[in-house]
Structure formats: C-alpha cells, structure tokens
C-alpha cells in the first residue's frame, strides 16, 4: 500500500512542482519502498510518452474554411489531396467516345508539337512540363529574364525562389521545406494577375487568391510553380512574405526589370 | 488579446494563434481527423459569433479552449447516441501521415486516452499536450484547482494501468 501523501508527491514531481525538500523526501521513500518505486516509474513513463508525441499540423484548408464560415466568403480555396493514380484516371475517364476523341487529340497534338517544338530555355527550374507551355513559346518573341534566386534559411523554414519572365509572363519556381505550417503570401501590383499555382508532389496545401494577393498555405517539403500574367515592362515588384503562426518570418521585394 | 466583431485582422490573429492548439486538443479528445477539423471550425465560428458575450475579465485563451472542449464533448455525446459510429470507425478515419509516422507510441497513447472518461481525458490532454497549469485548466473547465489536480492524478494513474495492461513497459 502506497502512502497517499507520496502519490501526491509523485504527481507533483512529474509536474515539476516539488520543492527540493519534497523531492528529497520522495527519493528517500522510493528507495525504501520498491512497490512505490515501480508505481512511480510507470507514471514517469506515461508522462514521457507525451513528450515523444508531437503536435499535429491542422489541415491546410482549415483556416480558409473558418474564414469562409465566419465572413461568408465564397469558395476561393484550392485544396489538393493526393492525386489519383494513372490507372484511376484511366478507369474513371476512358470510355469509347472519349478514346476516339483522345486519339484524335493525340494526333493533332503530335502534329502541333512537331511544328512548334523548340528547346526550352536552359536553367529553367521547377515543373518543366508546364514551363514549356509558358516561357518556351514566349522565348520566340522575347528574351527570358531571371530574378533571384532568393534563398532563405530560417528557424523553421528554408527554401528558394527563382523567377523567370518574359514581357508578359512570369513563372516562379518555389522550393519550400518547413516543419510546421506556414503561409507564403505573394503581393503583386494591379498590372499583374495570378494565373495559377502547381505543386509538385504536395500532399496538402491550400491556395487563396484575393485582389493582388495569393496566399499559399504549406507544410512539409514541396516544389511549387506559380504563374503570373501581365506586362513586365513597367518593372513591377512582387513581394514575397512568409508567415508562421501570424509572425512575419521573411519579407522580400522582387523587382522585375526589363533590360 | 482584444477582439471586436467584424474586426477581421483581429480574428486572423486569433486563428493564427489558436488554430493549431485547438485542433490538437480536439483531435486528442475525439481521435478523428475530420471531427477535429469540424470542432476547430465550430469553435472559431462560435467564438466570433459570441464575442459580445465574452467577459474580458477572464482570459481569452480559457474562453476559446472552453468552447472547443464543449464542442468535443457534444460530439462525443452525439457519437454515443449513434449506434453506427463506434470507436473502430473513429480510429479508421483518415489521419495525417505524420500521426502514423510517430510510431507505436502515438497510437498506444491515443488508444489509452480514449479509454479514459471524458473528465479525466480532457485534464490529462490539457496538462500534457498543452502544458497548462492546474489553475489554467481549472479556468478552462470551470472547476477548482483541487478538482483539477484530483482528476489529473486519477487520469494519469488510470492511463498508466491501461498502458501496462496493453503491455507497454519501459
């Protein structure tokens, strides 16, 4: 039978509330009472378990869901889930009619590709499949310029951003790695529009686009490609801001200047 | 922290600060990712809708945690009424990869917590996951410090017994 006084002391000790004298008293008691020592060991082990289990990151779309409910905002959120496998896509989309259309499209696509193909600009990073469609064809009509890289190594987040742009298209390749959830905010002037964002291999992210602001909610490691449209002739500035739990971690202004 | 209804910036700060801990408390309480999302969302919506009822003489965090705890309790009661929704169902819901990646310990602990009565579970979670003091837990739950301590000690002891029964020895 363990003296209730010492059970109280054991709990106090676990909570870090024992005085030196109480700790010493408890230690002495535990030495003399193996049953109590074993009980105390069990309690300590339970308390330790909590320390081994980390906090969960809330899903990326939760914040936007809350704001939608509270302020009645329309669904501007783009949330991704793990992409279906190739076979899932085939199974869900391929019927006979679709197969004919697909085959016809493929033939036309091959012809167009052959006619239009040219090498992509060197050093393009990020999602190359998509950059071909934006910058590579633009390269015929104008030079592809670069801004960056902007590299950052902060306490909880690291990454790099490269911008490549022509006179009317800006493609940003963003590499992010963070243990906890962060918000990456792009602020851009009125002459630009945010065309879209693609994540390469991301499981969980959310994007909210408002007037002249695109806000990406991110956790983990992932590469993104963001595309802006609009004239870069007037040397627009894109601001990159990174927040964690409401704190501003990084603020960079990216100047897009034509030669 | 001061808030007034319609103040979007202030509300954003509130969400920034409390979203993660509230979500974690809710998840530990109900052991279901989707339900934890719903609880978190409802807690913030209710907090916003009832800002005019908030008594500034009380700490803001205890108020919002209280809402989240009550929402968790409501959900658990609803679950009990629903014959179809048993514990296995809840455990089988989508949980983040990170949760599974944290190995056996996380699952074992969560299973143990779910065996505790709600009154004990909530105190243990607020103490060990959120590191609140006895006084703060008392404020959130509207109970005395003495009751908090008593529930915490009992909860811990029961959790230890459950884990030992499940074969957890260290």
Coordinates of C-alpha atoms in Angstrom, one line a residue:
Chain A
X1 CA 0.0 0.0 0.0
X2 CA 1.5 3.3 -1.1
X3 CA 1.1 6.2 1.3
X4 CA -1.3 8.7 -0.5
X5 CA 0.9 11.6 0.6
X6 CA 3.7 10.1 -1.6
X7 CA 1.3 9.5 -4.5
X8 CA 0.6 13.3 -4.4
X9 CA 4.3 14.0 -4.2
X10 CA 5.0 11.7 -7.2
X11 CA 2.5 13.6 -9.3
X12 CA 3.8 16.9 -8.1
X13 CA 7.3 15.8 -9.0
X14 CA 6.2 14.8 -12.5
X15 CA 4.6 18.2 -12.9
X16 CA 7.8 19.9 -11.8
X17 CA 6.2 21.4 -8.7
X18 CA 8.1 19.7 -5.9
X19 CA 10.4 21.8 -3.7
X20 CA 13.9 20.4 -3.1
X21 CA 12.9 19.2 0.2
X22 CA 9.8 17.4 -1.1
X23 CA 11.9 15.8 -3.9
X24 CA 14.5 14.5 -1.4
X25 CA 11.7 13.2 0.8
X26 CA 10.1 11.4 -2.2
X27 CA 13.5 10.0 -3.3
X28 CA 14.1 8.5 0.2
X29 CA 10.6 7.0 0.3
X30 CA 11.0 5.4 -3.1
X31 CA 14.4 3.8 -2.1
X32 CA 12.7 2.1 0.8
X33 CA 9.5 1.1 -1.0
X34 CA 10.1 -0.9 -4.2
X35 CA 6.4 -1.1 -4.9
X36 CA 6.1 2.7 -4.8
X37 CA 9.2 3.0 -6.9
X38 CA 7.7 0.7 -9.6
X39 CA 4.5 2.7 -9.5
X40 CA 6.4 6.0 -9.8
X41 CA 8.4 4.6 -12.7
X42 CA 5.1 3.8 -14.5
X43 CA 3.8 7.3 -14.0
X44 CA 7.0 8.8 -15.3
X45 CA 7.0 6.6 -18.3
X46 CA 3.4 7.7 -19.1
X47 CA 4.4 11.4 -18.8
X48 CA 7.4 10.8 -21.0
X49 CA 5.2 9.3 -23.7
X50 CA 3.5 12.6 -24.2
X51 CA 6.9 14.2 -24.8
X52 CA 7.5 11.8 -27.6
X53 CA 4.3 12.5 -29.5
X54 CA 4.5 15.7 -31.4
X55 CA 1.7 18.1 -32.3
X56 CA -0.3 17.6 -35.5
X57 CA -0.5 20.2 -38.1
X58 CA -4.0 21.2 -38.9
X59 CA -5.1 20.6 -42.5
X60 CA -4.1 23.4 -44.8
X61 CA -7.6 24.2 -45.9
X62 CA -9.0 24.6 -42.3
X63 CA -8.0 28.2 -42.0
X64 CA -9.9 29.1 -45.2
X65 CA -12.9 27.0 -44.1
X66 CA -13.1 29.0 -40.9
X67 CA -12.9 32.3 -42.7
X68 CA -15.5 31.2 -45.3
X69 CA -17.9 30.3 -42.5
X70 CA -17.3 33.5 -40.4
X71 CA -17.1 36.0 -43.2
X72 CA -19.3 34.2 -45.7
X73 CA -16.6 34.3 -48.3
X74 CA -17.1 32.3 -51.5
X75 CA -15.1 29.2 -52.0
X76 CA -11.8 30.6 -53.3
X77 CA -9.8 27.8 -51.9
X78 CA -8.0 25.3 -54.0
X79 CA -7.1 22.4 -51.9
X80 CA -5.3 19.3 -53.2
X81 CA -5.4 15.8 -52.0
X82 CA -3.1 13.0 -53.1
X83 CA -3.6 12.7 -56.8
X84 CA -5.4 9.7 -58.2
X85 CA -3.1 7.1 -59.8
X86 CA -2.8 6.9 -63.5
X87 CA -5.0 3.8 -63.6
X88 CA -7.7 5.5 -61.5
X89 CA -7.7 8.3 -64.1
X90 CA -7.9 5.8 -66.9
X91 CA -10.7 3.9 -65.2
X92 CA -12.7 6.9 -64.4
X93 CA -12.4 8.8 -67.7
X94 CA -11.9 6.3 -70.5
X95 CA -15.0 5.3 -72.4
X96 CA -15.1 4.6 -76.1
X97 CA -16.2 8.1 -77.1
X98 CA -13.5 9.5 -75.1
X99 CA -11.0 7.1 -76.6
X100 CA -11.8 8.4 -80.1
X101 CA -11.5 12.0 -79.0
X102 CA -8.3 11.2 -77.2
X103 CA -6.8 9.5 -80.2
X104 CA -7.7 12.4 -82.5
X105 CA -6.4 14.9 -80.0
X106 CA -3.2 13.0 -79.7
X107 CA -2.6 13.0 -83.4
X108 CA -3.3 16.7 -83.6
X109 CA -1.1 17.3 -80.6
X110 CA 1.8 15.4 -82.1
X111 CA 1.5 17.4 -85.3
X112 CA 1.4 20.7 -83.4
X113 CA 4.3 19.7 -81.2
X114 CA 6.4 18.8 -84.2
X115 CA 5.6 22.1 -85.8
X116 CA 6.2 24.2 -82.8
X117 CA 8.9 22.3 -80.9
X118 CA 11.9 24.2 -79.8
X119 CA 14.3 23.7 -77.0
X120 CA 13.3 25.1 -73.6
X121 CA 15.5 27.9 -72.2
X122 CA 18.4 26.5 -70.2
X123 CA 18.3 26.5 -66.5
X124 CA 14.6 26.5 -66.2
X125 CA 13.7 25.0 -62.8
X126 CA 10.5 23.6 -61.3
X127 CA 7.8 21.9 -63.3
X128 CA 9.3 21.7 -66.7
X129 CA 6.2 20.3 -68.4
X130 CA 4.4 23.5 -67.6
X131 CA 7.2 25.9 -68.3
X132 CA 7.4 24.7 -71.9
X133 CA 3.9 25.9 -72.4
X134 CA 4.6 29.3 -70.9
X135 CA 8.1 30.5 -71.3
X136 CA 9.5 28.3 -74.1
X137 CA 7.0 29.6 -76.6
X138 CA 7.4 33.1 -75.3
X139 CA 11.1 32.8 -75.9
X140 CA 10.5 33.1 -79.6
X141 CA 9.2 36.6 -79.2
X142 CA 11.3 37.9 -76.5
X143 CA 14.1 37.2 -74.1
X144 CA 13.6 35.2 -70.9
X145 CA 14.9 37.1 -68.0
X146 CA 15.6 35.9 -64.4
X147 CA 15.2 37.3 -60.9
X148 CA 16.6 35.5 -57.9
X149 CA 17.5 33.1 -56.7
X150 CA 16.1 34.2 -53.3
X151 CA 17.3 31.7 -50.8
X152 CA 16.2 31.6 -47.2
X153 CA 17.2 29.6 -44.3
X154 CA 15.1 30.5 -41.3
X155 CA 14.5 28.7 -38.0
X156 CA 11.5 26.7 -39.1
X157 CA 11.6 27.1 -42.9
X158 CA 14.0 27.0 -45.7
X159 CA 13.8 27.3 -49.4
X160 CA 14.5 29.1 -52.6
X161 CA 12.6 31.1 -55.2
X162 CA 13.6 31.6 -58.8
X163 CA 11.7 33.9 -61.1
X164 CA 11.9 33.7 -64.9
X165 CA 9.9 36.1 -67.0
X166 CA 9.2 37.4 -70.4
X167 CA 7.4 40.7 -71.4
X168 CA 4.0 39.2 -70.3
X169 CA 4.5 36.1 -68.3
X170 CA 6.2 35.4 -65.0
X171 CA 7.0 31.9 -63.8
X172 CA 8.2 31.5 -60.2
X173 CA 9.7 28.2 -59.1
X174 CA 9.4 28.0 -55.3
X175 CA 11.1 25.3 -53.2
X176 CA 9.8 25.1 -49.6
X177 CA 10.7 23.0 -46.6
X178 CA 9.1 23.6 -43.2
X179 CA 8.3 21.5 -40.2
X180 CA 5.3 23.5 -39.2
X181 CA 2.6 25.1 -41.3
X182 CA 3.5 28.4 -42.9
X183 CA 1.7 30.9 -45.1
X184 CA 3.5 32.2 -48.2
X185 CA 2.0 35.4 -49.5
X186 CA 2.7 36.9 -52.9
X187 CA 1.6 40.5 -53.3
X188 CA 1.6 41.9 -56.8
X189 CA 0.7 45.1 -58.5
X190 CA -2.6 45.7 -60.3
X191 CA -1.0 45.2 -63.8
X192 CA -0.3 41.5 -63.0
X193 CA -2.8 38.7 -62.4
X194 CA -2.1 35.5 -60.6
X195 CA -2.6 32.8 -63.2
X196 CA -2.2 29.7 -61.1
X197 CA 0.0 27.5 -59.0
X198 CA 1.0 23.9 -59.3
X199 CA 2.5 21.8 -56.6
X200 CA 5.0 19.1 -57.5
X201 CA 4.3 16.1 -55.2
X202 CA 2.5 18.0 -52.5
X203 CA 0.0 16.2 -50.4
X204 CA -1.6 19.0 -48.6
X205 CA -1.6 22.7 -49.5
X206 CA -4.2 25.4 -49.9
X207 CA -4.2 28.5 -52.1
X208 CA -6.3 31.5 -51.6
X209 CA -6.3 34.3 -54.2
X210 CA -7.7 37.7 -53.4
X211 CA -7.2 41.0 -55.1
X212 CA -3.4 41.4 -55.8
X213 CA -2.6 38.7 -53.2
X214 CA -2.1 35.0 -53.5
X215 CA -1.7 33.1 -50.3
X216 CA -0.3 29.6 -50.2
X217 CA -0.6 27.5 -47.0
X218 CA 2.1 24.9 -46.9
X219 CA 3.7 22.3 -44.6
X220 CA 6.5 19.8 -45.3
X221 CA 8.7 19.8 -48.3
X222 CA 7.4 20.6 -51.8
X223 CA 8.2 22.4 -55.0
X224 CA 5.7 24.8 -56.5
X225 CA 5.4 26.7 -59.7
X226 CA 3.4 29.9 -59.7
X227 CA 2.5 31.7 -62.9
X228 CA 1.6 35.4 -63.2
X229 CA 0.4 37.2 -66.3
X230 CA 0.7 40.8 -67.2
X231 CA 3.1 43.3 -68.6
X232 CA 6.5 43.4 -67.0
X233 CA 7.5 46.5 -69.0
X234 CA 6.8 48.8 -66.1
X235 CA 9.2 47.0 -63.8
X236 CA 6.6 45.6 -61.4
X237 CA 7.5 44.4 -57.9
X238 CA 6.3 41.2 -56.4
X239 CA 6.5 41.0 -52.7
X240 CA 7.2 37.6 -51.1
X241 CA 6.2 37.2 -47.4
X242 CA 6.4 34.2 -45.2
X243 CA 4.4 33.9 -42.0
X244 CA 4.4 31.3 -39.3
X245 CA 1.6 31.4 -36.7
X246 CA 1.0 35.0 -37.5
X247 CA 4.6 36.1 -37.2
X248 CA 6.3 37.5 -40.3
X249 CA 9.4 35.5 -40.9
X250 CA 10.5 36.8 -44.3
X251 CA 9.7 39.8 -46.5
X252 CA 11.4 40.2 -49.9
X253 CA 10.6 42.5 -52.7
X254 CA 11.4 41.1 -56.2
X255 CA 11.9 43.7 -58.8
X256 CA 11.2 42.6 -62.4
X257 CA 13.1 44.9 -64.6
X258 CA 13.4 44.8 -68.3
X259 CA 16.8 45.5 -69.8
Chain B
X1 CA -6.0 39.9 -26.7
X2 CA -8.8 42.2 -27.6
X3 CA -11.4 41.5 -30.2
X4 CA -14.5 43.1 -31.6
X5 CA -16.9 41.6 -34.0
X6 CA -16.2 42.5 -37.6
X7 CA -12.5 43.1 -36.9
X8 CA -11.1 40.7 -39.5
X9 CA -7.5 41.4 -38.7
X10 CA -8.0 40.6 -35.0
X11 CA -9.9 37.5 -35.9
X12 CA -7.0 36.5 -38.2
X13 CA -4.6 36.9 -35.3
X14 CA -6.9 34.7 -33.2
X15 CA -6.9 32.0 -35.8
X16 CA -3.1 32.2 -36.3
X17 CA -2.5 31.8 -32.6
X18 CA -5.1 29.2 -31.6
X19 CA -5.9 27.1 -34.6
X20 CA -3.1 24.6 -34.1
X21 CA -3.5 24.0 -30.4
X22 CA -7.3 23.9 -30.6
X23 CA -7.1 21.4 -33.5
X24 CA -4.7 19.3 -31.4
X25 CA -6.8 19.3 -28.3
X26 CA -9.9 18.4 -30.4
X27 CA -8.0 15.6 -32.2
X28 CA -6.7 14.1 -28.9
X29 CA -10.2 14.4 -27.4
X30 CA -12.1 12.7 -30.3
X31 CA -9.4 10.8 -32.1
X32 CA -10.8 11.6 -35.5
X33 CA -9.2 14.0 -38.0
X34 CA -12.4 15.1 -39.7
X35 CA -14.2 15.6 -36.5
X36 CA -11.3 17.6 -35.1
X37 CA -11.5 19.9 -38.1
X38 CA -15.2 20.4 -37.6
X39 CA -14.7 21.1 -33.9
X40 CA -12.0 23.6 -34.6
X41 CA -14.1 25.3 -37.2
X42 CA -17.2 25.4 -35.0
X43 CA -15.1 26.7 -32.0
X44 CA -13.9 29.7 -34.0
X45 CA -17.2 30.4 -35.5
X46 CA -18.9 30.3 -32.1
X47 CA -16.1 32.4 -30.6
X48 CA -16.7 35.0 -33.3
X49 CA -20.4 34.9 -33.0
X50 CA -20.3 35.3 -29.3
X51 CA -17.6 37.9 -29.0
X52 CA -20.1 40.3 -27.4
X53 CA -20.7 37.7 -24.6
X54 CA -17.0 37.3 -23.9
X55 CA -16.2 38.6 -20.4
X56 CA -12.8 40.4 -20.7
X57 CA -12.1 39.8 -17.0
X58 CA -11.5 36.2 -18.0
X59 CA -8.5 35.1 -20.0
X60 CA -9.3 34.8 -23.7
X61 CA -7.5 31.5 -24.2
X62 CA -9.5 29.8 -21.5
X63 CA -12.7 31.0 -23.2
X64 CA -11.8 29.7 -26.6
X65 CA -10.5 26.4 -25.2
X66 CA -13.7 26.0 -23.2
X67 CA -15.7 26.3 -26.4
X68 CA -13.5 23.7 -28.1
X69 CA -13.8 21.3 -25.1
X70 CA -17.6 21.7 -25.0
X71 CA -17.8 21.1 -28.7
X72 CA -15.7 17.9 -28.3
X73 CA -18.0 16.8 -25.5
X74 CA -21.1 17.4 -27.7
X75 CA -19.6 15.4 -30.5
X76 CA -18.7 12.5 -28.2
X77 CA -22.3 12.5 -26.9
X78 CA -23.6 12.5 -30.4
X79 CA -21.4 9.6 -31.2
X80 CA -22.7 7.6 -28.3
X81 CA -26.2 8.2 -29.5
X82 CA -25.3 7.0 -32.9
X83 CA -25.1 3.2 -32.9
X84 CA -23.2 3.1 -36.2
X85 CA -20.3 5.3 -35.1
X86 CA -18.1 3.2 -32.8
X87 CA -14.6 3.7 -31.8
X88 CA -13.2 1.5 -34.5
X89 CA -14.8 3.7 -37.1
X90 CA -13.3 6.7 -35.5
X91 CA -9.9 5.1 -35.4
X92 CA -10.2 4.2 -39.0
X93 CA -10.8 7.7 -40.2
X94 CA -8.1 9.4 -42.3
X95 CA -5.4 10.7 -40.1
X96 CA -2.3 12.5 -41.3
X97 CA 0.8 10.5 -42.3
X98 CA 2.7 12.3 -39.6
X99 CA 0.5 10.8 -37.0
X100 CA 1.2 7.3 -38.2
X101 CA 4.9 8.1 -38.6
X102 CA 5.2 8.8 -35.0
X103 CA 5.2 5.1 -34.4
X104 CA 3.6 2.9 -32.0
X105 CA 3.9 5.3 -29.1
X106 CA 1.5 7.8 -30.5
X107 CA -1.1 5.2 -31.3
X108 CA -0.8 3.5 -28.0
X109 CA -1.1 6.7 -26.1
X110 CA -4.1 7.8 -28.1
X111 CA -5.8 4.5 -27.6
X112 CA -5.1 4.8 -23.9
X113 CA -6.5 8.3 -23.7
X114 CA -9.7 7.2 -25.5
X115 CA -10.2 4.6 -22.7
X116 CA -10.3 7.4 -20.1
X117 CA -13.6 9.0 -19.1
X118 CA -14.0 12.4 -20.7
X119 CA -13.5 14.3 -17.4
X120 CA -10.1 12.7 -16.9
X121 CA -9.1 12.7 -20.6
X122 CA -9.6 16.4 -21.0
X123 CA -7.5 17.2 -17.9
X124 CA -4.7 14.9 -19.0
X125 CA -4.6 16.3 -22.5
X126 CA -4.6 19.9 -21.4
X127 CA -1.8 19.2 -18.9
X128 CA 0.4 17.0 -21.0
X129 CA -0.2 18.2 -24.6
X130 CA -0.8 21.9 -23.9
X131 CA 1.3 22.3 -20.7
X132 CA -1.4 24.3 -18.9
X133 CA -1.1 24.8 -15.1
X134 CA -3.7 23.4 -12.7
X135 CA -5.1 26.9 -12.4
X136 CA -5.4 27.4 -16.1
X137 CA -7.0 24.0 -16.6
X138 CA -9.4 24.9 -13.8
X139 CA -10.3 28.1 -15.6
X140 CA -10.9 26.4 -18.9
X141 CA -13.1 23.7 -17.4
X142 CA -14.7 25.8 -14.7
X143 CA -13.5 23.6 -11.9
X144 CA -11.4 24.2 -8.9
X145 CA -7.6 23.7 -8.8
X146 CA -8.2 20.9 -6.3
X147 CA -10.6 19.1 -8.6
X148 CA -8.2 19.6 -11.5
X149 CA -5.4 18.0 -9.5
X150 CA -7.5 15.2 -8.4
X151 CA -8.7 14.4 -11.9
X152 CA -5.2 14.7 -13.3
X153 CA -3.8 12.3 -10.8
X154 CA -6.6 9.8 -11.3
X155 CA -6.4 10.2 -15.1
X156 CA -2.7 9.6 -15.1
X157 CA -3.0 6.6 -12.8
X158 CA -5.7 5.1 -15.0
X159 CA -3.7 5.8 -18.1
X160 CA -0.7 4.0 -16.6
X161 CA -2.9 1.0 -15.7
X162 CA -4.4 0.9 -19.2
X163 CA -1.0 1.1 -20.9
X164 CA 0.5 -1.6 -18.6
X165 CA -2.5 -3.8 -19.4
X166 CA -1.7 -3.2 -23.1
X167 CA 1.8 -4.4 -22.5
X168 CA 3.6 -1.0 -22.5
X169 CA 6.6 -1.3 -20.2
X170 CA 9.5 1.0 -20.1

